[in-house]
PDB file of C-alpha atoms in Angstrom:
ATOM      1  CA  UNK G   1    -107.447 229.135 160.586  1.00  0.00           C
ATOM      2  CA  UNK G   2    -109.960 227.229 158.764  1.00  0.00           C
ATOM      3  CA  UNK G   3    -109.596 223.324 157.545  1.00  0.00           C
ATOM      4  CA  UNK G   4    -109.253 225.240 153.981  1.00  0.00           C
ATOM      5  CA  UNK G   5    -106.887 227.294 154.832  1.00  0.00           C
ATOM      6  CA  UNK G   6    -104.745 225.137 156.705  1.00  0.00           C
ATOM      7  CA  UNK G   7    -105.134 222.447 153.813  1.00  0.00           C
ATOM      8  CA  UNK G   8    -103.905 225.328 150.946  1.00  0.00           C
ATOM      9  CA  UNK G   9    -101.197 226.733 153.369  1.00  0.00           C
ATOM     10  CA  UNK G  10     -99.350 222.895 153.256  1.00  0.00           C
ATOM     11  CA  UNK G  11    -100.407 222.973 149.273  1.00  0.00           C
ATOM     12  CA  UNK G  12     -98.232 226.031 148.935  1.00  0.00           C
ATOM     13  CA  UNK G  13     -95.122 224.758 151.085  1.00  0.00           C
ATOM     14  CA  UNK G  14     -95.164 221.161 150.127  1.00  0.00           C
ATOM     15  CA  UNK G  15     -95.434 223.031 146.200  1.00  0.00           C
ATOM     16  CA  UNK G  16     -98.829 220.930 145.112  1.00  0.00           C
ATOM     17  CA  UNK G  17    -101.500 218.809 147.057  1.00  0.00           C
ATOM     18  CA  UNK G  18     -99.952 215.892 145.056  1.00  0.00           C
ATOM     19  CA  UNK G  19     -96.257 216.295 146.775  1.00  0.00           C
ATOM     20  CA  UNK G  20     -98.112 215.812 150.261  1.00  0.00           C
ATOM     21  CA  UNK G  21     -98.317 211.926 149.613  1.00  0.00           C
ATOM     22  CA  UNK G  22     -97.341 208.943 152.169  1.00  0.00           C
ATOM     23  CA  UNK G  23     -97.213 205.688 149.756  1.00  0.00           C
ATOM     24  CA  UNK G  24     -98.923 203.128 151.684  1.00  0.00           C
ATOM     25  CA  UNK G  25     -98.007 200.621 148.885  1.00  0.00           C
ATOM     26  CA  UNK G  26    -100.438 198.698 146.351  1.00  0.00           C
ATOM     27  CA  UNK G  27    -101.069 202.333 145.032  1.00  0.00           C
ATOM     28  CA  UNK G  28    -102.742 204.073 148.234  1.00  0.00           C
ATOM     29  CA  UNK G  29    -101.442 207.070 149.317  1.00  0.00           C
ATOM     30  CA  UNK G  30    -102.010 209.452 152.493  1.00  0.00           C
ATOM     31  CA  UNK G  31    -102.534 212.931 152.326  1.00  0.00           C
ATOM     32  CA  UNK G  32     -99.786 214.059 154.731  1.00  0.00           C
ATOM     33  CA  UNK G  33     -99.251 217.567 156.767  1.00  0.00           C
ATOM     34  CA  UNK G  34     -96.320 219.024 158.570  1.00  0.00           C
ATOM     35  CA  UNK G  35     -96.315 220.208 162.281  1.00  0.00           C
ATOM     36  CA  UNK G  36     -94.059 222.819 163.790  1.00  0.00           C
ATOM     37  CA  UNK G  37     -93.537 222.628 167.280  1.00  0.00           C
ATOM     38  CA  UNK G  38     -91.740 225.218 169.416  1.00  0.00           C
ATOM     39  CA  UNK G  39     -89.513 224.393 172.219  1.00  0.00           C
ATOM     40  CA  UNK G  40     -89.688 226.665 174.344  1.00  0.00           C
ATOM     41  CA  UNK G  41     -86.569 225.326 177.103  1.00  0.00           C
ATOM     42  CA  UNK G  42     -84.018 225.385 173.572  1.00  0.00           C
ATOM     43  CA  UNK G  43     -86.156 228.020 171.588  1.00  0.00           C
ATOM     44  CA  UNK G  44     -85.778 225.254 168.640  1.00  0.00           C
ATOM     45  CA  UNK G  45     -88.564 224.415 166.350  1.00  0.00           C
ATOM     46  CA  UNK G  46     -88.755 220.402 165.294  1.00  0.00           C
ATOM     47  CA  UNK G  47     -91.108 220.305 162.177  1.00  0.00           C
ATOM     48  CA  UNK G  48     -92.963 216.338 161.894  1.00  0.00           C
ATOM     49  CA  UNK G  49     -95.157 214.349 159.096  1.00  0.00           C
ATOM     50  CA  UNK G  50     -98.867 213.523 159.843  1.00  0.00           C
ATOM     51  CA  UNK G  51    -100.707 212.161 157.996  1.00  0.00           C
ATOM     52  CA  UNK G  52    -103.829 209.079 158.580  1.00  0.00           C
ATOM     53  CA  UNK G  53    -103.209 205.501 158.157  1.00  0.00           C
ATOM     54  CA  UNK G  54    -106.187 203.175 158.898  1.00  0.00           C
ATOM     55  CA  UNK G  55    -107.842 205.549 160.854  1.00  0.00           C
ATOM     56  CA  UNK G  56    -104.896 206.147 163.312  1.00  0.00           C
ATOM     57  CA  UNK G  57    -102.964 208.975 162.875  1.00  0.00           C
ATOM     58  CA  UNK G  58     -99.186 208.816 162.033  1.00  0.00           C
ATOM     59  CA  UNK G  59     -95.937 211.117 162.983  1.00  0.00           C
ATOM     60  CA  UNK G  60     -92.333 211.049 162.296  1.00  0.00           C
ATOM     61  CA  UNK G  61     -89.707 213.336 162.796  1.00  0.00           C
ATOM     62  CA  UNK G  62     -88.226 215.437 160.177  1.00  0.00           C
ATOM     63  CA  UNK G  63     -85.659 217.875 161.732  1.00  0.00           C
ATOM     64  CA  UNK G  64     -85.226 221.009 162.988  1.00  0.00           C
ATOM     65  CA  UNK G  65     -85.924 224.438 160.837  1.00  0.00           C
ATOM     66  CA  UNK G  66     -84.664 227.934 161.352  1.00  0.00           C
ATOM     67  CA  UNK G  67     -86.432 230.103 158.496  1.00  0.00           C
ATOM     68  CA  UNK G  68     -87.721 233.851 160.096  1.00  0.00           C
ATOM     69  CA  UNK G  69     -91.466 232.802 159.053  1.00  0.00           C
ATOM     70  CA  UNK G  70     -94.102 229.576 159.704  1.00  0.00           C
ATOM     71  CA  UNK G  71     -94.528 229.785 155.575  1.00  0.00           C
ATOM     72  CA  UNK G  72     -90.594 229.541 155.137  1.00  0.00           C
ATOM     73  CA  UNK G  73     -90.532 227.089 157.780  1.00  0.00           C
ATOM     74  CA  UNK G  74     -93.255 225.085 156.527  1.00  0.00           C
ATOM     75  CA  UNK G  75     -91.282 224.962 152.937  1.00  0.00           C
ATOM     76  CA  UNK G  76     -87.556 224.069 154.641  1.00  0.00           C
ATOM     77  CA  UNK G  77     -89.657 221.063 156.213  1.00  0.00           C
ATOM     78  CA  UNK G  78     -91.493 220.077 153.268  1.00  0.00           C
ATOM     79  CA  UNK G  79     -88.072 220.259 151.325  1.00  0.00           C
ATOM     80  CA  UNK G  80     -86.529 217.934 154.237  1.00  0.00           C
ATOM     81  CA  UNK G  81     -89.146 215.435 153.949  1.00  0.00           C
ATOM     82  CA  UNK G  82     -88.993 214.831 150.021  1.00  0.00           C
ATOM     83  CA  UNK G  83     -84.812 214.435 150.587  1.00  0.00           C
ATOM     84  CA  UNK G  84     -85.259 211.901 152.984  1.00  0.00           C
ATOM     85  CA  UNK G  85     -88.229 209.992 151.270  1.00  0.00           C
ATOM     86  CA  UNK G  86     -90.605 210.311 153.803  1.00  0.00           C
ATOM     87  CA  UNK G  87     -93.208 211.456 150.920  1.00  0.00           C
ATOM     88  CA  UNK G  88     -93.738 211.449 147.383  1.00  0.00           C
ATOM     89  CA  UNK G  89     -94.905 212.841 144.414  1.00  0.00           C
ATOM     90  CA  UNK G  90     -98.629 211.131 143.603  1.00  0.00           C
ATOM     91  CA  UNK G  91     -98.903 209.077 140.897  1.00  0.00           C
ATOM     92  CA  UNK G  92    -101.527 210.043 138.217  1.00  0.00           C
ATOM     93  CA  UNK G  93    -103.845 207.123 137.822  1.00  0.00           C
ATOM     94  CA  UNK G  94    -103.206 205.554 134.145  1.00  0.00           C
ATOM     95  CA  UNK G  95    -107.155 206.141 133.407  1.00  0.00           C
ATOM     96  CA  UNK G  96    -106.956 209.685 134.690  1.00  0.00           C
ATOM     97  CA  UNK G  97    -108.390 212.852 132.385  1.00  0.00           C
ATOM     98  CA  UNK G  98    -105.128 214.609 133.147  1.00  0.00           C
ATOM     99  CA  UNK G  99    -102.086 213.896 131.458  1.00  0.00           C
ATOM    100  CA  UNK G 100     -99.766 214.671 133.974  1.00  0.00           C
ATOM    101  CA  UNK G 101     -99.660 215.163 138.255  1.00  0.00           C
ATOM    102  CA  UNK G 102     -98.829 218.689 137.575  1.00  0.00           C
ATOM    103  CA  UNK G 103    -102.009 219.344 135.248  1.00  0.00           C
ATOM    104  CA  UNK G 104    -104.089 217.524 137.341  1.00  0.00           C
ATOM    105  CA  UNK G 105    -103.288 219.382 140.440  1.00  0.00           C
ATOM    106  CA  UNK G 106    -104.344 222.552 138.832  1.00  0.00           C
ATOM    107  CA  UNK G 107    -107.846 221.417 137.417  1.00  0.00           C
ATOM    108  CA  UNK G 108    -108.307 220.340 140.948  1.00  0.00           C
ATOM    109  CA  UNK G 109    -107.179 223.566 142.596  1.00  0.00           C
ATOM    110  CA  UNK G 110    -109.549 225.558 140.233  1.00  0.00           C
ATOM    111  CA  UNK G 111    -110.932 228.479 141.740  1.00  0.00           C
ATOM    112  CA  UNK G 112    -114.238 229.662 141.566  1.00  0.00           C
ATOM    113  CA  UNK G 113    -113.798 232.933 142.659  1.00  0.00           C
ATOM    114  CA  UNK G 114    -110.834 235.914 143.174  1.00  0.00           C
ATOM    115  CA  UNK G 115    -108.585 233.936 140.829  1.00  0.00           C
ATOM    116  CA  UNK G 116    -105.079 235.965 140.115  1.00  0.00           C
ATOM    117  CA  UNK G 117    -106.717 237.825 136.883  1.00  0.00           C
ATOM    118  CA  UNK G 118    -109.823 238.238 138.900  1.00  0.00           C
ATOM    119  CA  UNK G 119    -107.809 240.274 141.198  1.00  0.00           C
ATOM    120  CA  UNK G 120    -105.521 242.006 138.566  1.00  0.00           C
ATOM    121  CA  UNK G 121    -108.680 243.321 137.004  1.00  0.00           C
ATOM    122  CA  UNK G 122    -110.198 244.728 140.410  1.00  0.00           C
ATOM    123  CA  UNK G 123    -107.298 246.457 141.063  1.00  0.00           C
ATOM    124  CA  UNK G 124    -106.916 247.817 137.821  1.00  0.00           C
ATOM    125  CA  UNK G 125    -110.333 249.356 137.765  1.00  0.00           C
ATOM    126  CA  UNK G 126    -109.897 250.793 141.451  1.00  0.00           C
ATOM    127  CA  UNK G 127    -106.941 252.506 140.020  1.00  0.00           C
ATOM    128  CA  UNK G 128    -109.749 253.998 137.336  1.00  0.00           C
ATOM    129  CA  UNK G 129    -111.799 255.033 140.627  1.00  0.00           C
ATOM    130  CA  UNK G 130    -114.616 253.116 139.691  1.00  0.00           C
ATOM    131  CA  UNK G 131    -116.152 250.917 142.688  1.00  0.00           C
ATOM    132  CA  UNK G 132    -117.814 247.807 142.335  1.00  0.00           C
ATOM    133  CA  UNK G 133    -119.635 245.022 143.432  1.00  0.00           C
ATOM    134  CA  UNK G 134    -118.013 241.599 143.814  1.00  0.00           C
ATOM    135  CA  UNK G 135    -119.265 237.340 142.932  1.00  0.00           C
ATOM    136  CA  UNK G 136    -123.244 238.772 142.781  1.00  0.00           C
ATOM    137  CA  UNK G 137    -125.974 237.930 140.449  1.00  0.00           C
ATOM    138  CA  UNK G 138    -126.673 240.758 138.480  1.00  0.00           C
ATOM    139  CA  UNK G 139    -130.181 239.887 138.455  1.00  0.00           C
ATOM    140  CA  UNK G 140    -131.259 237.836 141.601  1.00  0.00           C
ATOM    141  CA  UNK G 141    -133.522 235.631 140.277  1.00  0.00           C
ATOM    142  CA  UNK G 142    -130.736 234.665 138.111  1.00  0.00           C
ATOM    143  CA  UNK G 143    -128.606 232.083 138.787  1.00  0.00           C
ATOM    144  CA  UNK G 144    -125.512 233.521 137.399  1.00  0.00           C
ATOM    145  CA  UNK G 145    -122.674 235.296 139.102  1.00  0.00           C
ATOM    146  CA  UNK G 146    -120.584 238.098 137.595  1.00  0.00           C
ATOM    147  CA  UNK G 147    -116.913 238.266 138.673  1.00  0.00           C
ATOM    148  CA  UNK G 148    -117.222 242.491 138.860  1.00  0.00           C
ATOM    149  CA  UNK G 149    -121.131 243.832 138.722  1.00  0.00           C
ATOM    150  CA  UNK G 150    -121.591 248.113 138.942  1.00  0.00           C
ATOM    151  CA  UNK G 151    -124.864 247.582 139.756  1.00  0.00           C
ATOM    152  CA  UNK G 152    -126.479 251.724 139.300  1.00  0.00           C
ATOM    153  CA  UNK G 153    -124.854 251.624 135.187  1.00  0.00           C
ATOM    154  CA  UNK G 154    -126.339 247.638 135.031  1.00  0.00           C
ATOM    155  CA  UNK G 155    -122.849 246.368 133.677  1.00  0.00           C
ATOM    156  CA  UNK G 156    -121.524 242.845 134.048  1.00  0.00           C
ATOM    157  CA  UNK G 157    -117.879 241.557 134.175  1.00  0.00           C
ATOM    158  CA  UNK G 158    -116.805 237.655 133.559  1.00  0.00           C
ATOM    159  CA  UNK G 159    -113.274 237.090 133.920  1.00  0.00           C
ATOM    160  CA  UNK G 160    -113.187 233.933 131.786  1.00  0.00           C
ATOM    161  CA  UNK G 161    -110.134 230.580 132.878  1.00  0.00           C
ATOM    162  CA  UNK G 162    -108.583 229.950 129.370  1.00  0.00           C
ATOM    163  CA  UNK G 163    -109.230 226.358 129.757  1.00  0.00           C
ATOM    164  CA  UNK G 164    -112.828 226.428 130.701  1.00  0.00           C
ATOM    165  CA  UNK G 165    -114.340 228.634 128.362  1.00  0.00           C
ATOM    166  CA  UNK G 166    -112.102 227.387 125.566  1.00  0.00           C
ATOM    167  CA  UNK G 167    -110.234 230.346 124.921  1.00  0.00           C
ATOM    168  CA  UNK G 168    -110.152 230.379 121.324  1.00  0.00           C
ATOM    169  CA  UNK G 169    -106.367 231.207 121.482  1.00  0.00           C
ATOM    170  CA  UNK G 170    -104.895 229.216 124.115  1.00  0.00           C
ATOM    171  CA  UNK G 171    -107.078 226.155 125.135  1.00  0.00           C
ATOM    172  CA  UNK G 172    -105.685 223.282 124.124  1.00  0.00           C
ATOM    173  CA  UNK G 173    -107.763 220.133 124.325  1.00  0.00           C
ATOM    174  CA  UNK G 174    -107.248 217.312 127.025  1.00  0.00           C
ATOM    175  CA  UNK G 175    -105.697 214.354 126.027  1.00  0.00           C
ATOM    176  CA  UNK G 176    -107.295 211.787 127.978  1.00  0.00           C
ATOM    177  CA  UNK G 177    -111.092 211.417 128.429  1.00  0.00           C
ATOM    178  CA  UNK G 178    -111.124 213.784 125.600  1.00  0.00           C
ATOM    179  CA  UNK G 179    -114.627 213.331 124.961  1.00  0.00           C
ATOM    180  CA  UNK G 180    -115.712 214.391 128.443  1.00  0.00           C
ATOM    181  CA  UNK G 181    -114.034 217.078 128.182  1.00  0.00           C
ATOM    182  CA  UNK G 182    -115.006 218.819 125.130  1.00  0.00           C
ATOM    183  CA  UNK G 183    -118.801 218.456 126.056  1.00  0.00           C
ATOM    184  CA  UNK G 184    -117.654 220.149 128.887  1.00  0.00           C
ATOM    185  CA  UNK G 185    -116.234 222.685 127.532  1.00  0.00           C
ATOM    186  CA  UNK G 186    -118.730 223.467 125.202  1.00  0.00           C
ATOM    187  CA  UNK G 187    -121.506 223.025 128.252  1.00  0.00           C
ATOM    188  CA  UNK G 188    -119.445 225.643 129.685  1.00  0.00           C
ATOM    189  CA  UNK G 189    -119.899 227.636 126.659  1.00  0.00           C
ATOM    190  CA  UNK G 190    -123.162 227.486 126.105  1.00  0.00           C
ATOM    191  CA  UNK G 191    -123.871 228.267 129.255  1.00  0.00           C
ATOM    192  CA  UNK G 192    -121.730 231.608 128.766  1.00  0.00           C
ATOM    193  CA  UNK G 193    -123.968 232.609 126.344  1.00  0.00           C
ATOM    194  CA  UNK G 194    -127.018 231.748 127.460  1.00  0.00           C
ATOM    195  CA  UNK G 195    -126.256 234.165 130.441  1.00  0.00           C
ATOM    196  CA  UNK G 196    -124.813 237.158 128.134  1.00  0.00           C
ATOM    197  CA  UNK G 197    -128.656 236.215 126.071  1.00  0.00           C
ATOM    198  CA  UNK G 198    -130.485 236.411 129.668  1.00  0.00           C
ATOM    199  CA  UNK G 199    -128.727 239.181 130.916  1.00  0.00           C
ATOM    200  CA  UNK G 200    -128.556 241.427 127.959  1.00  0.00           C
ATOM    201  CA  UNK G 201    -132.685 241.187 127.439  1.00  0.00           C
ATOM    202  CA  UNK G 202    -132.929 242.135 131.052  1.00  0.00           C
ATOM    203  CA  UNK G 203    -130.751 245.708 129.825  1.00  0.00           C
ATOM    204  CA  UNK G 204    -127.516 244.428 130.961  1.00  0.00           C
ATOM    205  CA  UNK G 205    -124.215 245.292 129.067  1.00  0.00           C
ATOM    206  CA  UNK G 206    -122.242 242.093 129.475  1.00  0.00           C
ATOM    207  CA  UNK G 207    -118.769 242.500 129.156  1.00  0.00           C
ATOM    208  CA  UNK G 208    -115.829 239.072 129.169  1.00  0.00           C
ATOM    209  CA  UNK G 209    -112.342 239.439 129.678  1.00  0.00           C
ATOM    210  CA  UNK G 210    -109.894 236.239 129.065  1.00  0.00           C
ATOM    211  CA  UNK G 211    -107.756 235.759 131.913  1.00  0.00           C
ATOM    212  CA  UNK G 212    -104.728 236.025 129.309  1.00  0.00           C
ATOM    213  CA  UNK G 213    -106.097 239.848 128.680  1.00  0.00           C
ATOM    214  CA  UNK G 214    -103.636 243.289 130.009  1.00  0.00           C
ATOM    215  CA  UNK G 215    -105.468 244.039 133.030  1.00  0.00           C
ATOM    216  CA  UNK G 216    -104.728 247.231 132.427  1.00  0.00           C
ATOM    217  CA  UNK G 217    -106.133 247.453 129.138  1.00  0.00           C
ATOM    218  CA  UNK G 218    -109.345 245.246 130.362  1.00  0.00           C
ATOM    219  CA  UNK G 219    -109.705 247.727 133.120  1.00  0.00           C
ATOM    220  CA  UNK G 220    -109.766 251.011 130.342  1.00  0.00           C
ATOM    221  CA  UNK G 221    -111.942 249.078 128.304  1.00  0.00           C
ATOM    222  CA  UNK G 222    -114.378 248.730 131.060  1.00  0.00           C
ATOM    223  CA  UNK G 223    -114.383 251.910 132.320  1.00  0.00           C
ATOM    224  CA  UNK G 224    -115.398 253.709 129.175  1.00  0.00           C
ATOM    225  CA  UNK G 225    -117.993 251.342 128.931  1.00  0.00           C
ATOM    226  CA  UNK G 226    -119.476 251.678 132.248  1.00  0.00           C
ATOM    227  CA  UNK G 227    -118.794 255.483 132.274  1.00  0.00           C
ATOM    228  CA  UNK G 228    -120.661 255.707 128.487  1.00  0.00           C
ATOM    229  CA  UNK G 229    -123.385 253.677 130.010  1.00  0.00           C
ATOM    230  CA  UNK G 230    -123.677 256.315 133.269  1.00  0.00           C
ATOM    231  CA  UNK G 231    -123.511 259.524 131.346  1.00  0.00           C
ATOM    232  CA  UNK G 232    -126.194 257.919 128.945  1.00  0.00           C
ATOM    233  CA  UNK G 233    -128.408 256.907 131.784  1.00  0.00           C
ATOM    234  CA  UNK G 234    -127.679 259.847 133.956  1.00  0.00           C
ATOM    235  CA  UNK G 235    -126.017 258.050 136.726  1.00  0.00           C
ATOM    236  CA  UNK G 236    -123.298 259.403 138.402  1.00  0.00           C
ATOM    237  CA  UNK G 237    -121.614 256.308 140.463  1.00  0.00           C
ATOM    238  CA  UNK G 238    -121.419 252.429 139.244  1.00  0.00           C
TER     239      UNK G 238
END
């Protein structure tokens, strides 16, 4: 398991990156990790905190778990921790651009690629029997990535973050550093169309789905139009 992976699979338990924190006083914190360790003579698994304090590492004890799986284990130790105040919830930095720990921890864990919707949609157009390709540049030369890209009927698919691409029904301005943000946003935005511009004079049909769409309904959508677009050019796969 990759550094990543390990790093998102204690994100998940612990319930946020944020809940992972060792206060080392005068507002430092340590990013902190739980171990499992099997005992093999008792069959027993003791679960302990890590985490780096001036370049040593640190471990203490939490207890033993008994869940059937290392990700339910992994929560019942996490769980364990918090009750006996071995960690701590971060706290949000008073001239921080997000309001709150929890909003904060999801800007930061913003994905670039298969987000939830990302993966709704895929599904939802396999279910159509249409086969695509996935995070390419339609047109190589082009930096710009499509989420979903049927290369043969030269159609493009950005699943747009509500927040990012200011969803004209749902974002909702950041309170703090407000002026970073909306610039941006609307950098973001004008970079949106500046692609659907690029593309669209190279003979691409660009095509944006919000991530609040039915991915059902985003799916249909984009099927006729790739299907229009393959009977009209005579091409019989995407």
């Amino acid at each position: 398991m990759s550094r990543e992976a390990r790093a998102a699979e204690q994100d998940r338990a612990a319930g946020s990156r944020l809940t992972r924190a060792v206060d080392l006083g005068e507002g430092r914190y340590a990013r902190a990790s739980i171990a499992l360790r099997l005992y093999r003579s008792t069959r027993r698994i003791r679960a302990y905190l890590r985490w780096s304090q001036d370049g040593e590492t640190q471990e203490r004890y939490v207890g033993e778990v008994d869940a059937a799986t290392r990700a339910a284990n992994l929560t019942q130790a996490w769980e364990m921790a918090h009750a006996a105040g071995y960690v701590t919830t971060e706290t949000v930095p008073s001239d921080s651009w997000a309001s709150s720990p929890a909003s904060r921890a999801v800007m930061s864990a913003n994905k670039g690629r298969d987000t939830k919707p990302e993966k709704l949609l895929r599904s939802a157009l396999h279910r159509h029997g249409l086969r695509y390709r996935v995070g390419v540049r339609p047109i190589p030369d082009l930096r710009r990535t499509a989420d979903v890209v049927f290369t043969k009927a030269r159609v493009a698919v950005f699943v747009d973050g509500c927040y990012w691409h200011g969803c004209p029904e749902h974002h909702r301005p950041a309170k703090k550093g407000a002026t970073f943000w909306r610039e941006k946003i609307a950098g973001n935005r004008a970079r949106d169309a500046e692609t659907n511009e690029a593309l669209r004079n190279a003979g691409w049909l660009v095509l944006r789905v919000w991530e609040h769409e039915d991915p059902d309904k985003a799916a249909q959508n984009v099927a006729r139009a790739v299907r229009r677009r393959q009977r009209t050019s005579g091409v019989n796969q995407s």
